Amino acid sequence: MADVLVVTSKIKKLVREKSGMNTSQETIEQLSLAIERLLERGIESAKADKRKTVMGRDIVVDHL
């Protein structure tokens, strides 16, 4: 993976506070990949609407 798209320290802090658990580097990588996929879909949605701005409505989270 090329870039980490999340703030690792913030993710680790949230997981620790919510569960007392540690966070693996693989988790950070998977979160970054998930964000990249969401953004790719958001970009396509904005392009389909002929906009140059990706908006909140373009980011659709299917499985929460």
PDB file of N, CA and C in Angstrom, residues 5 8 16-18 24 27 34 36-38 41-42 47 50-53 56 58 60-61:
ATOM      1  N   LEU A   5      -4.059   6.607   4.871  1.00  0.00           N
ATOM      2  CA  LEU A   5      -5.053   7.666   4.754  1.00  0.00           C
ATOM      3  C   LEU A   5      -5.780   7.956   6.065  1.00  0.00           C
ATOM      4  N   THR A   8      -2.990   7.211  12.316  1.00  0.00           N
ATOM      5  CA  THR A   8      -2.767   5.975  13.061  1.00  0.00           C
ATOM      6  C   THR A   8      -2.955   6.160  14.560  1.00  0.00           C
ATOM      7  N   ARG A  16      -8.312   1.602  21.708  1.00  0.00           N
ATOM      8  CA  ARG A  16      -7.897   1.380  23.101  1.00  0.00           C
ATOM      9  C   ARG A  16      -8.979   1.873  24.063  1.00  0.00           C
ATOM     10  N   GLU A  17      -9.519   3.076  23.815  1.00  0.00           N
ATOM     11  CA  GLU A  17     -10.541   3.645  24.709  1.00  0.00           C
ATOM     12  C   GLU A  17     -11.835   2.843  24.685  1.00  0.00           C
ATOM     13  N   LYS A  18     -12.214   2.353  23.516  1.00  0.00           N
ATOM     14  CA  LYS A  18     -13.477   1.619  23.383  1.00  0.00           C
ATOM     15  C   LYS A  18     -13.378   0.174  23.863  1.00  0.00           C
ATOM     16  N   SER A  24      -3.423  -3.537  15.177  1.00  0.00           N
ATOM     17  CA  SER A  24      -2.322  -3.989  14.327  1.00  0.00           C
ATOM     18  C   SER A  24      -2.112  -3.029  13.158  1.00  0.00           C
ATOM     19  N   THR A  27      -4.579  -3.513  10.404  1.00  0.00           N
ATOM     20  CA  THR A  27      -5.857  -2.816  10.575  1.00  0.00           C
ATOM     21  C   THR A  27      -5.787  -1.423   9.954  1.00  0.00           C
ATOM     22  N   ALA A  34     -10.061   0.802   2.622  1.00  0.00           N
ATOM     23  CA  ALA A  34     -11.507   1.023   2.632  1.00  0.00           C
ATOM     24  C   ALA A  34     -11.836   2.478   2.311  1.00  0.00           C
ATOM     25  N   GLU A  36      -9.933   4.535   0.601  1.00  0.00           N
ATOM     26  CA  GLU A  36      -9.613   4.741  -0.809  1.00  0.00           C
ATOM     27  C   GLU A  36     -10.762   4.273  -1.700  1.00  0.00           C
ATOM     28  N   ARG A  37     -11.317   3.106  -1.396  1.00  0.00           N
ATOM     29  CA  ARG A  37     -12.451   2.587  -2.188  1.00  0.00           C
ATOM     30  C   ARG A  37     -13.672   3.504  -2.077  1.00  0.00           C
ATOM     31  N   LEU A  38     -13.970   3.979  -0.870  1.00  0.00           N
ATOM     32  CA  LEU A  38     -15.088   4.905  -0.686  1.00  0.00           C
ATOM     33  C   LEU A  38     -14.894   6.174  -1.505  1.00  0.00           C
ATOM     34  N   ARG A  41     -15.444   5.599  -5.254  1.00  0.00           N
ATOM     35  CA  ARG A  41     -16.876   5.590  -5.585  1.00  0.00           C
ATOM     36  C   ARG A  41     -17.463   6.992  -5.505  1.00  0.00           C
ATOM     37  N   GLY A  42     -17.025   7.776  -4.516  1.00  0.00           N
ATOM     38  CA  GLY A  42     -17.492   9.147  -4.392  1.00  0.00           C
ATOM     39  C   GLY A  42     -17.093   9.998  -5.589  1.00  0.00           C
ATOM     40  N   LYS A  47     -18.537  12.712 -10.662  1.00  0.00           N
ATOM     41  CA  LYS A  47     -18.364  12.807 -12.119  1.00  0.00           C
ATOM     42  C   LYS A  47     -19.687  12.546 -12.837  1.00  0.00           C
ATOM     43  N   LYS A  50     -21.678  15.413 -12.997  1.00  0.00           N
ATOM     44  CA  LYS A  50     -20.971  16.498 -13.684  1.00  0.00           C
ATOM     45  C   LYS A  50     -20.521  17.593 -12.725  1.00  0.00           C
ATOM     46  N   ARG A  51     -20.063  17.160 -11.537  1.00  0.00           N
ATOM     47  CA  ARG A  51     -19.522  18.098 -10.557  1.00  0.00           C
ATOM     48  C   ARG A  51     -18.022  17.906 -10.436  1.00  0.00           C
ATOM     49  N   LYS A  52     -17.349  18.947  -9.986  1.00  0.00           N
ATOM     50  CA  LYS A  52     -15.915  18.875  -9.729  1.00  0.00           C
ATOM     51  C   LYS A  52     -15.621  18.810  -8.245  1.00  0.00           C
ATOM     52  N   THR A  53     -16.654  18.639  -7.445  1.00  0.00           N
ATOM     53  CA  THR A  53     -16.506  18.563  -5.997  1.00  0.00           C
ATOM     54  C   THR A  53     -17.146  17.282  -5.489  1.00  0.00           C
ATOM     55  N   GLY A  56     -20.458  15.017   0.572  1.00  0.00           N
ATOM     56  CA  GLY A  56     -20.842  13.990   1.528  1.00  0.00           C
ATOM     57  C   GLY A  56     -21.827  12.989   0.954  1.00  0.00           C
ATOM     58  N   ASP A  58     -21.917  11.835  -1.875  1.00  0.00           N
ATOM     59  CA  ASP A  58     -21.243  10.914  -2.787  1.00  0.00           C
ATOM     60  C   ASP A  58     -20.594   9.748  -2.048  1.00  0.00           C
ATOM     61  N   VAL A  60     -21.049   6.806   0.136  1.00  0.00           N
ATOM     62  CA  VAL A  60     -22.093   5.909   0.589  1.00  0.00           C
ATOM     63  C   VAL A  60     -21.438   4.717   1.283  1.00  0.00           C
ATOM     64  N   VAL A  61     -21.755   4.544   2.554  1.00  0.00           N
ATOM     65  CA  VAL A  61     -21.210   3.441   3.326  1.00  0.00           C
ATOM     66  C   VAL A  61     -22.264   2.350   3.344  1.00  0.00           C
TER      67      VAL A  61
END
